[in-house]
Amino acid sequence: MQVKLVPSGEQYEVEPGESLLDGALRAGLNLPHSCKGGRCGSCRARLLRGEVHYPRGRPAALTEAEELGGDVLLCQARARTPVAVEIREVREVPDVQIKSLPARVQRMRLLAPNVMGLWLKLPSIEPLHWLPGQYIDIMLSGGRRRSFSLANPPHDGGLLELHVRRTGRGEFTKQVFESMTEGTLLRIEGPLGQFVLREGTGPILLAGGGTGYAPLKAILRHAIETGVKRPVTLFWGARTRDDLYEDAWLAKLALDQPLFTYVPVLSEEPDARDYAVGFAHEAIAPRLASLAGYDVYVAGPPAMVEAVCGEAARLGADPSRVFFDSFEYAPDTIARVGGAKLDD
Ligand SMILES: Cc1cc2nc3c(=O)[nH]c(=O)nc-3n(C[C@H](O)[C@H](O)[C@H](O)COP(=O)(O)OP(=O)(O)OC[C@H]3O[C@@H](n4cnc5c(N)ncnc54)[C@H](O)[C@@H]3O)c2cc1C
Ligand code: FES
């Protein structure tokens, strides 16, 4: 079935059962998206012509009124007929070639009690070109996938660095912590996503919750490597000191780099000296009275992302300069568990 994008005029085909977003990614068109689970709203577009349907029902990020008004979520919508959709957001992020590749686990290191660092080696004849902040999918059986951000910037691309948080009863992360060994062979697909450092002149605010630090590390290292002359402030929120697994490196970096400020934030250590106390979003206003003119990058658990985005709006950030990656669970998990509460 054919899909036409307006105003660019680009066209691509979707296979039966394939979402409009997956078809675009397969065609090398990096359309705006984040969670791919119908929950973040990043892939919102407007249906100009044709008919779509949602096999799993109307997604969480689309109200009935919005659907009636013509909005569609490309990550969930399937075409019933040839369609034309308008992508209102100006696409600032270049298209990159998305590859499906084998990747060997070269190194594993426990970074924090529930965070494993994985370093993946790709075949030497298949280099991966990505933009700092993007993520990859690790492919499981039956076409299911699990998303993880690349924590290293492209200039240091010998191995792919991932920071994997163990989730409650999560299938893949359980495997990482309990049975994976160095040498394990995985299949990955990527690079994916629009959460990348944009051109600009204003100061940059990075806010990460837990392993939401991973894509911010890539952005930060890239900004330093390429000599970006903009002040960068990182707020990194976690529960305890152990969870801030690169705290010492960041504190030293802040001493060495005059344009970089690091604010570690702990929610469960009220007496920790030299740390902000509370949640990441609460630590911003006491240090930055206004975010007018800032570019804001937020990554981490959905509730944290929502809180920081809300605070950024309250502090005057331009909504079109607030970028986020919401670490939603995988589409198959969300579909399987449905409306039931997922354990953390
Ligand atoms: C763009 C993006 C980037 C991301 N980057 C990172 C990253 O860099 N690092 C990182 O750590 N995470 C990241 N994530 C989140 C990561 O993808 C998920 O944590 C991961 O998919 C979990 O996989 P899993 O197989 O272990 O868990 P799943 O099996 O998918 O389970 C997820 C959760 O659901 C619960 N659950 C499953 N079944 C049930 C059930 N029947 N009833 C109740 N609860 C249930 C599990 O206990 C678990 O807590 C990212 C997500 C996105 C969308
Ligand atoms: S709702 Fe489609 S990418 Fe998040």
Short mmCIF file of C-alpha atoms and ligand atoms in Angstrom, two decimals:
data_model
loop_
_atom_site.label_atom_id
_atom_site.label_comp_id
_atom_site.label_asym_id
_atom_site.label_seq_id
_atom_site.Cartn_x
_atom_site.Cartn_y
_atom_site.Cartn_z
CA MET A 1 0.00 0.00 0.00
CA GLN A 2 1.38 3.41 -0.89
CA VAL A 3 2.00 6.22 1.61
CA LYS A 4 2.62 9.79 0.51
CA LEU A 5 4.17 12.37 2.84
CA VAL A 6 3.09 16.00 2.65
CA PRO A 7 4.65 18.53 2.17
CA SER A 8 7.87 16.70 1.17
CA GLY A 9 6.14 14.62 -1.52
CA GLU A 10 8.15 11.52 -0.55
CA GLN A 11 6.43 8.18 -1.14
CA TYR A 12 6.98 4.67 0.17
CA GLU A 13 5.23 1.32 0.39
CA VAL A 14 4.00 -0.39 3.57
CA GLU A 15 3.65 -4.15 3.75
CA PRO A 16 0.43 -5.76 5.00
CA GLY A 17 0.27 -5.37 8.79
CA GLU A 18 3.23 -2.98 8.90
CA SER A 19 2.80 0.37 10.66
CA LEU A 20 3.20 3.56 8.64
CA LEU A 21 6.26 4.39 10.75
CA ASP A 22 7.97 1.02 10.30
CA GLY A 23 7.45 1.23 6.54
CA ALA A 24 9.04 4.69 6.51
CA LEU A 25 12.02 3.55 8.59
CA ARG A 26 12.48 0.54 6.31
CA ALA A 27 12.54 2.97 3.37
CA GLY A 28 15.28 4.99 5.13
CA LEU A 29 12.99 7.89 6.09
CA ASN A 30 13.74 8.88 9.68
CA LEU A 31 10.31 10.25 10.60
CA PRO A 32 9.83 11.72 14.09
CA HIS A 33 9.23 9.03 16.71
CA SER A 34 10.35 7.85 20.11
CA CYS A 35 8.50 5.04 21.94
CA LYS A 36 6.94 3.18 18.98
CA GLY A 37 4.28 2.05 21.45
CA GLY A 38 1.54 4.64 20.89
CA ARG A 39 2.26 6.36 24.19
CA CYS A 40 4.52 9.39 23.63
CA GLY A 41 2.81 11.15 20.71
CA SER A 42 6.10 11.95 18.92
CA CYS A 43 4.95 10.32 15.66
CA ARG A 44 1.74 12.34 15.39
CA ALA A 45 0.73 13.29 11.85
CA ARG A 46 -2.42 14.37 10.03
CA LEU A 47 -4.32 12.07 7.72
CA LEU A 48 -5.11 14.00 4.54
CA ARG A 49 -6.36 11.15 2.37
CA GLY A 50 -7.19 7.47 2.74
CA GLU A 51 -8.09 5.26 5.68
CA VAL A 52 -6.07 3.80 8.55
CA HIS A 53 -6.91 1.49 11.44
CA TYR A 54 -5.35 0.47 14.75
CA PRO A 55 -5.26 -3.32 15.20
CA ARG A 56 -4.82 -2.93 18.99
CA GLY A 57 -7.40 -0.18 19.35
CA ARG A 58 -6.89 3.58 19.59
CA PRO A 59 -3.41 4.22 21.09
CA ALA A 60 -3.01 5.86 24.50
CA ALA A 61 -1.55 9.11 23.12
CA LEU A 62 -4.50 9.74 20.77
CA THR A 63 -7.81 10.99 22.13
CA GLU A 64 -11.07 10.26 20.39
CA ALA A 65 -11.44 13.96 19.51
CA GLU A 66 -7.96 14.07 18.00
CA GLU A 67 -8.68 10.96 15.96
CA LEU A 68 -11.94 12.44 14.70
CA GLY A 69 -10.04 15.65 13.91
CA GLY A 70 -7.72 13.69 11.58
CA ASP A 71 -4.68 13.05 13.78
CA VAL A 72 -2.90 9.70 13.37
CA LEU A 73 -0.06 8.05 15.25
CA LEU A 74 2.22 6.61 12.60
CA CYS A 75 3.82 4.00 14.88
CA GLN A 76 0.44 2.28 15.38
CA ALA A 77 -1.58 3.12 12.26
CA ARG A 78 -1.99 0.53 9.50
CA ALA A 79 -3.18 1.60 6.05
CA ARG A 80 -6.48 0.21 4.74
CA THR A 81 -6.12 2.19 1.50
CA PRO A 82 -3.34 4.29 -0.08
CA VAL A 83 -2.88 7.27 2.25
CA ALA A 84 -1.40 10.77 2.33
CA VAL A 85 -0.24 12.12 5.69
CA GLU A 86 1.02 15.53 6.67
CA ILE A 87 4.00 15.63 9.02
CA ARG A 88 3.66 19.02 10.63
CA GLU A 89 7.00 18.97 12.38
CA VAL A 90 9.83 20.28 10.27
CA ARG A 91 12.29 17.44 9.92
CA GLU A 92 15.60 18.71 11.21
CA VAL A 93 17.22 15.34 11.67
CA PRO A 94 18.79 13.86 8.55
CA ASP A 95 17.78 10.43 7.33
CA VAL A 96 20.35 7.78 8.21
CA GLN A 97 20.69 4.30 6.82
CA ILE A 98 19.01 1.83 9.15
CA LYS A 99 20.80 -1.49 9.18
CA SER A 100 20.04 -4.92 10.56
CA LEU A 101 23.31 -6.39 11.82
CA PRO A 102 24.72 -9.15 14.00
CA ALA A 103 26.47 -7.79 17.11
CA ARG A 104 28.68 -9.70 19.51
CA VAL A 105 28.77 -8.82 23.21
CA GLN A 106 32.44 -7.97 23.55
CA ARG A 107 32.40 -6.71 27.12
CA MET A 108 29.99 -6.61 30.07
CA ARG A 109 30.45 -4.61 33.25
CA LEU A 110 28.07 -3.98 36.13
CA LEU A 111 27.83 -0.18 36.29
CA ALA A 112 25.33 0.03 39.18
CA PRO A 113 23.41 -2.60 41.16
CA ASN A 114 20.73 -2.75 38.46
CA VAL A 115 22.56 -1.33 35.43
CA MET A 116 24.72 -3.44 33.12
CA GLY A 117 27.11 -1.86 30.65
CA LEU A 118 27.25 -3.77 27.36
CA TRP A 119 29.80 -3.12 24.64
CA LEU A 120 28.80 -4.63 21.29
CA LYS A 121 31.10 -5.38 18.39
CA LEU A 122 29.77 -5.13 14.84
CA PRO A 123 31.21 -6.92 11.79
CA SER A 124 34.24 -4.86 10.69
CA ILE A 125 32.92 -4.55 7.13
CA GLU A 126 29.59 -3.08 8.34
CA PRO A 127 30.23 0.23 10.13
CA LEU A 128 27.19 1.89 11.70
CA HIS A 129 26.76 5.62 11.19
CA TRP A 130 24.60 7.27 13.82
CA LEU A 131 23.88 10.65 15.34
CA PRO A 132 24.66 11.27 19.03
CA GLY A 133 21.54 10.48 21.10
CA GLN A 134 20.05 7.84 18.77
CA TYR A 135 19.13 4.33 19.86
CA ILE A 136 19.18 0.78 18.49
CA ASP A 137 16.70 -2.05 18.76
CA ILE A 138 17.82 -5.47 19.93
CA MET A 139 15.80 -8.04 18.04
CA LEU A 140 14.15 -10.89 19.94
CA SER A 141 12.24 -13.85 18.53
CA GLY A 142 9.07 -13.22 16.51
CA GLY A 143 10.15 -9.75 15.35
CA ARG A 144 9.87 -8.34 18.87
CA ARG A 145 12.38 -5.65 19.81
CA ARG A 146 13.87 -3.87 22.80
CA SER A 147 15.23 -0.31 22.48
CA PHE A 148 18.48 0.90 24.03
CA SER A 149 20.23 4.22 23.53
CA LEU A 150 23.79 4.41 22.27
CA ALA A 151 25.85 5.91 25.10
CA ASN A 152 28.94 6.55 23.01
CA PRO A 153 29.26 9.26 20.36
CA PRO A 154 30.00 8.39 16.73
CA HIS A 155 33.64 9.58 16.91
CA ASP A 156 34.31 6.79 19.44
CA GLY A 157 32.40 4.13 17.55
CA GLY A 158 34.64 1.07 17.80
CA LEU A 159 32.13 -0.72 20.05
CA LEU A 160 28.51 0.21 20.74
CA GLU A 161 28.04 1.15 24.40
CA LEU A 162 24.69 0.42 26.05
CA HIS A 163 23.51 1.02 29.63
CA VAL A 164 20.84 -1.59 30.38
CA ARG A 165 18.62 -1.19 33.44
CA ARG A 166 17.09 -4.36 34.79
CA THR A 167 13.31 -4.06 34.82
CA GLY A 168 11.06 -5.98 37.22
CA ARG A 169 10.33 -9.21 35.35
CA GLY A 170 11.61 -7.98 32.00
CA GLU A 171 12.37 -10.72 29.50
CA PHE A 172 15.47 -9.31 27.81
CA THR A 173 17.02 -7.49 30.75
CA LYS A 174 16.62 -10.64 32.91
CA GLN A 175 18.64 -12.46 30.26
CA VAL A 176 21.29 -9.71 30.37
CA PHE A 177 21.70 -10.04 34.12
CA GLU A 178 21.26 -13.78 34.54
CA SER A 179 22.48 -15.70 31.51
CA MET A 180 24.24 -13.43 29.03
CA THR A 181 27.99 -13.84 28.75
CA GLU A 182 30.69 -12.08 26.80
CA GLY A 183 30.64 -13.58 23.31
CA THR A 184 26.83 -13.79 23.08
CA LEU A 185 25.60 -12.99 19.58
CA LEU A 186 22.68 -10.55 19.21
CA ARG A 187 20.92 -9.01 16.25
CA ILE A 188 20.41 -5.26 16.24
CA GLU A 189 18.59 -2.77 14.06
CA GLY A 190 19.44 0.91 13.91
CA PRO A 191 20.26 3.66 14.30
CA LEU A 192 16.80 4.93 15.21
CA GLY A 193 15.15 8.01 16.64
CA GLN A 194 15.17 11.78 16.44
CA PHE A 195 16.65 12.49 19.85
CA VAL A 196 19.88 14.03 18.58
CA LEU A 197 21.86 17.18 19.22
CA ARG A 198 20.50 20.00 17.02
CA GLU A 199 22.29 23.01 15.61
CA GLY A 200 21.70 26.11 17.69
CA THR A 201 23.29 28.94 19.59
CA GLY A 202 21.59 28.95 23.00
CA PRO A 203 22.61 27.11 26.15
CA ILE A 204 21.81 23.41 26.43
CA LEU A 205 20.04 21.68 29.30
CA LEU A 206 20.36 17.91 29.54
CA ALA A 207 18.12 16.08 32.02
CA GLY A 208 18.33 12.32 32.52
CA GLY A 209 16.65 9.88 34.88
CA GLY A 210 18.61 6.68 35.62
CA THR A 211 19.82 5.13 32.37
CA GLY A 212 18.27 8.14 30.59
CA TYR A 213 21.81 9.38 31.10
CA ALA A 214 23.00 7.09 28.25
CA PRO A 215 21.95 9.19 25.21
CA LEU A 216 22.88 12.38 27.09
CA LYS A 217 26.40 11.02 27.59
CA ALA A 218 26.68 10.55 23.83
CA ILE A 219 25.41 14.11 23.22
CA LEU A 220 27.70 15.58 25.87
CA ARG A 221 30.81 13.78 24.60
CA HIS A 222 29.96 14.77 21.02
CA ALA A 223 29.52 18.44 22.02
CA ILE A 224 32.91 18.43 23.73
CA GLU A 225 34.64 16.57 20.90
CA THR A 226 33.29 18.92 18.23
CA GLY A 227 34.06 22.07 20.24
CA VAL A 228 30.45 23.25 20.68
CA LYS A 229 30.71 26.69 22.30
CA ARG A 230 27.44 26.61 24.23
CA PRO A 231 27.03 26.22 27.98
CA VAL A 232 25.80 22.70 28.82
CA THR A 233 24.14 21.83 32.14
CA LEU A 234 23.41 18.18 32.97
CA PHE A 235 20.86 17.27 35.65
CA TRP A 236 21.17 13.54 36.36
CA GLY A 237 18.53 12.15 38.68
CA ALA A 238 18.64 8.77 40.44
CA ARG A 239 17.61 7.19 43.72
CA THR A 240 20.96 6.70 45.45
CA ARG A 241 24.64 7.56 44.93
CA ASP A 242 25.33 4.04 43.60
CA ASP A 243 22.84 4.66 40.79
CA LEU A 244 24.86 7.64 39.51
CA TYR A 245 27.34 5.25 38.00
CA GLU A 246 29.53 7.87 36.29
CA ASP A 247 29.29 10.53 38.99
CA ALA A 248 33.05 10.85 39.57
CA TRP A 249 33.85 11.14 35.86
CA LEU A 250 31.18 13.84 35.40
CA ALA A 251 32.33 15.79 38.46
CA LYS A 252 35.87 15.82 37.07
CA LEU A 253 34.66 16.76 33.60
CA ALA A 254 32.84 19.75 35.10
CA LEU A 255 36.11 20.91 36.66
CA ASP A 256 38.00 20.52 33.37
CA GLN A 257 35.37 21.99 31.01
CA PRO A 258 34.44 25.61 31.83
CA LEU A 259 31.22 25.43 29.75
CA PHE A 260 29.93 22.26 31.46
CA THR A 261 27.95 22.18 34.72
CA TYR A 262 26.94 18.93 36.40
CA VAL A 263 24.07 18.70 38.88
CA PRO A 264 23.58 15.22 40.41
CA VAL A 265 20.14 14.78 41.99
CA LEU A 266 19.19 12.06 44.49
CA SER A 267 15.63 11.21 45.48
CA GLU A 268 16.37 8.74 48.29
CA GLU A 269 19.38 10.20 50.08
CA PRO A 270 18.10 13.38 51.75
CA ASP A 271 21.35 13.87 53.69
CA ALA A 272 23.80 13.48 50.80
CA ARG A 273 26.16 16.44 50.71
CA ASP A 274 27.09 17.99 47.35
CA TYR A 275 23.94 16.53 45.76
CA ALA A 276 20.63 18.15 44.99
CA VAL A 277 17.83 16.37 46.82
CA GLY A 278 14.52 15.38 45.26
CA PHE A 279 13.62 14.72 41.64
CA ALA A 280 15.48 16.03 38.59
CA HIS A 281 12.70 18.45 37.59
CA GLU A 282 12.68 20.00 41.07
CA ALA A 283 16.40 20.78 40.89
CA ILE A 284 16.17 22.96 37.80
CA ALA A 285 14.35 26.13 38.94
CA PRO A 286 16.62 26.84 41.97
CA ARG A 287 19.62 26.89 39.59
CA LEU A 288 18.18 28.20 36.31
CA ALA A 289 15.44 30.76 36.86
CA SER A 290 14.46 30.86 33.17
CA LEU A 291 14.86 28.40 30.31
CA ALA A 292 14.01 30.96 27.63
CA GLY A 293 16.52 30.48 24.82
CA TYR A 294 17.56 27.02 26.01
CA ASP A 295 17.59 23.78 24.02
CA VAL A 296 16.28 21.11 26.40
CA TYR A 297 17.01 17.38 26.02
CA VAL A 298 15.26 14.94 28.34
CA ALA A 299 15.58 11.14 28.54
CA GLY A 300 14.48 8.49 31.02
CA PRO A 301 11.36 6.92 32.52
CA PRO A 302 8.09 8.33 31.10
CA ALA A 303 7.00 9.98 34.38
CA MET A 304 10.35 11.75 34.74
CA VAL A 305 10.28 12.92 31.11
CA GLU A 306 6.77 14.29 31.57
CA ALA A 307 7.74 16.11 34.77
CA VAL A 308 10.85 17.73 33.24
CA CYS A 309 9.01 18.73 30.05
CA GLY A 310 6.28 20.32 32.20
CA GLU A 311 8.86 22.19 34.26
CA ALA A 312 10.69 23.32 31.10
CA ALA A 313 7.43 24.81 29.78
CA ARG A 314 6.80 26.52 33.13
CA LEU A 315 10.29 28.03 33.05
CA GLY A 316 9.76 29.51 29.59
CA ALA A 317 11.44 26.99 27.27
CA ASP A 318 10.28 27.18 23.66
CA PRO A 319 8.22 23.97 23.16
CA SER A 320 9.78 23.48 19.72
CA ARG A 321 13.21 23.34 21.40
CA VAL A 322 12.32 20.65 23.95
CA PHE A 323 13.40 17.18 22.75
CA PHE A 324 12.84 13.93 24.59
CA ASP A 325 13.20 10.17 24.50
CA SER A 326 10.68 8.54 26.78
CA PHE A 327 11.92 5.08 27.85
CA GLU A 328 8.62 3.30 27.31
CA TYR A 329 8.47 -0.47 27.40
CA ALA A 330 8.37 -2.35 24.12
CA PRO A 331 5.21 -2.31 21.97
CA ASP A 332 4.68 -6.09 22.39
CA THR A 333 4.88 -5.78 26.18
CA ILE A 334 2.44 -2.88 26.23
CA ALA A 335 0.09 -4.77 23.90
CA ARG A 336 0.35 -7.99 25.95
CA VAL A 337 -0.22 -6.37 29.32
CA GLY A 338 -2.80 -3.94 27.93
CA GLY A 339 -4.31 -1.61 30.52
CA ALA A 340 -2.90 -3.63 33.46
CA LYS A 341 -0.25 -1.95 35.55
CA LEU A 342 3.24 -3.03 34.51
CA ASP A 343 5.55 -3.76 37.39
CA ASP A 344 8.64 -1.56 37.46
C1 LIG B 1 13.76 5.08 22.56
C2 LIG B 1 14.03 4.24 23.78
C3 LIG B 1 15.33 4.19 24.31
C4 LIG B 1 15.59 3.43 25.44
N1 LIG B 1 16.86 3.40 25.94
C5 LIG B 1 17.13 2.70 27.07
C6 LIG B 1 18.46 2.68 27.63
O1 LIG B 1 19.41 3.26 27.09
N2 LIG B 1 18.65 1.98 28.76
C7 LIG B 1 17.63 1.32 29.39
O2 LIG B 1 17.88 0.71 30.45
N3 LIG B 1 16.37 1.31 28.89
C8 LIG B 1 16.11 1.98 27.74
N4 LIG B 1 14.83 1.97 27.23
C9 LIG B 1 13.80 1.16 27.90
C10 LIG B 1 13.99 -0.31 27.48
O3 LIG B 1 13.71 -0.43 26.10
C11 LIG B 1 13.04 -1.23 28.27
O4 LIG B 1 13.33 -1.15 29.63
C12 LIG B 1 13.21 -2.65 27.77
O5 LIG B 1 12.53 -2.78 26.53
C13 LIG B 1 12.73 -3.69 28.75
O6 LIG B 1 12.85 -4.94 28.12
P1 LIG B 1 12.59 -6.29 28.88
O7 LIG B 1 12.44 -7.38 27.86
O8 LIG B 1 13.60 -6.50 29.94
O9 LIG B 1 11.21 -6.04 29.61
P2 LIG B 1 9.73 -6.52 29.16
O10 LIG B 1 9.65 -7.99 29.12
O11 LIG B 1 9.31 -5.75 27.97
O12 LIG B 1 8.93 -6.02 30.44
C14 LIG B 1 8.90 -4.63 30.76
C15 LIG B 1 8.29 -4.44 32.15
O13 LIG B 1 6.96 -4.92 32.13
C16 LIG B 1 6.76 -5.82 33.21
N5 LIG B 1 5.83 -6.87 32.79
C17 LIG B 1 6.03 -7.74 31.75
N6 LIG B 1 4.96 -8.56 31.69
C18 LIG B 1 4.11 -8.20 32.69
C19 LIG B 1 2.85 -8.66 33.14
N7 LIG B 1 2.25 -9.67 32.53
N8 LIG B 1 2.26 -8.02 34.17
C20 LIG B 1 2.86 -6.98 34.80
N9 LIG B 1 4.06 -6.51 34.42
C21 LIG B 1 4.67 -7.10 33.38
C22 LIG B 1 8.13 -6.38 33.52
O14 LIG B 1 8.22 -6.81 34.87
C23 LIG B 1 9.03 -5.20 33.26
O15 LIG B 1 9.10 -4.36 34.38
C24 LIG B 1 14.54 2.71 26.08
C25 LIG B 1 13.25 2.75 25.55
C26 LIG B 1 13.00 3.50 24.41
C27 LIG B 1 11.61 3.53 23.83
S1 FES B 2 3.40 7.34 20.06
FE1 FES B 2 4.32 6.77 18.20
S2 FES B 2 6.42 6.90 18.61
FE2 FES B 2 5.54 7.26 20.57
#
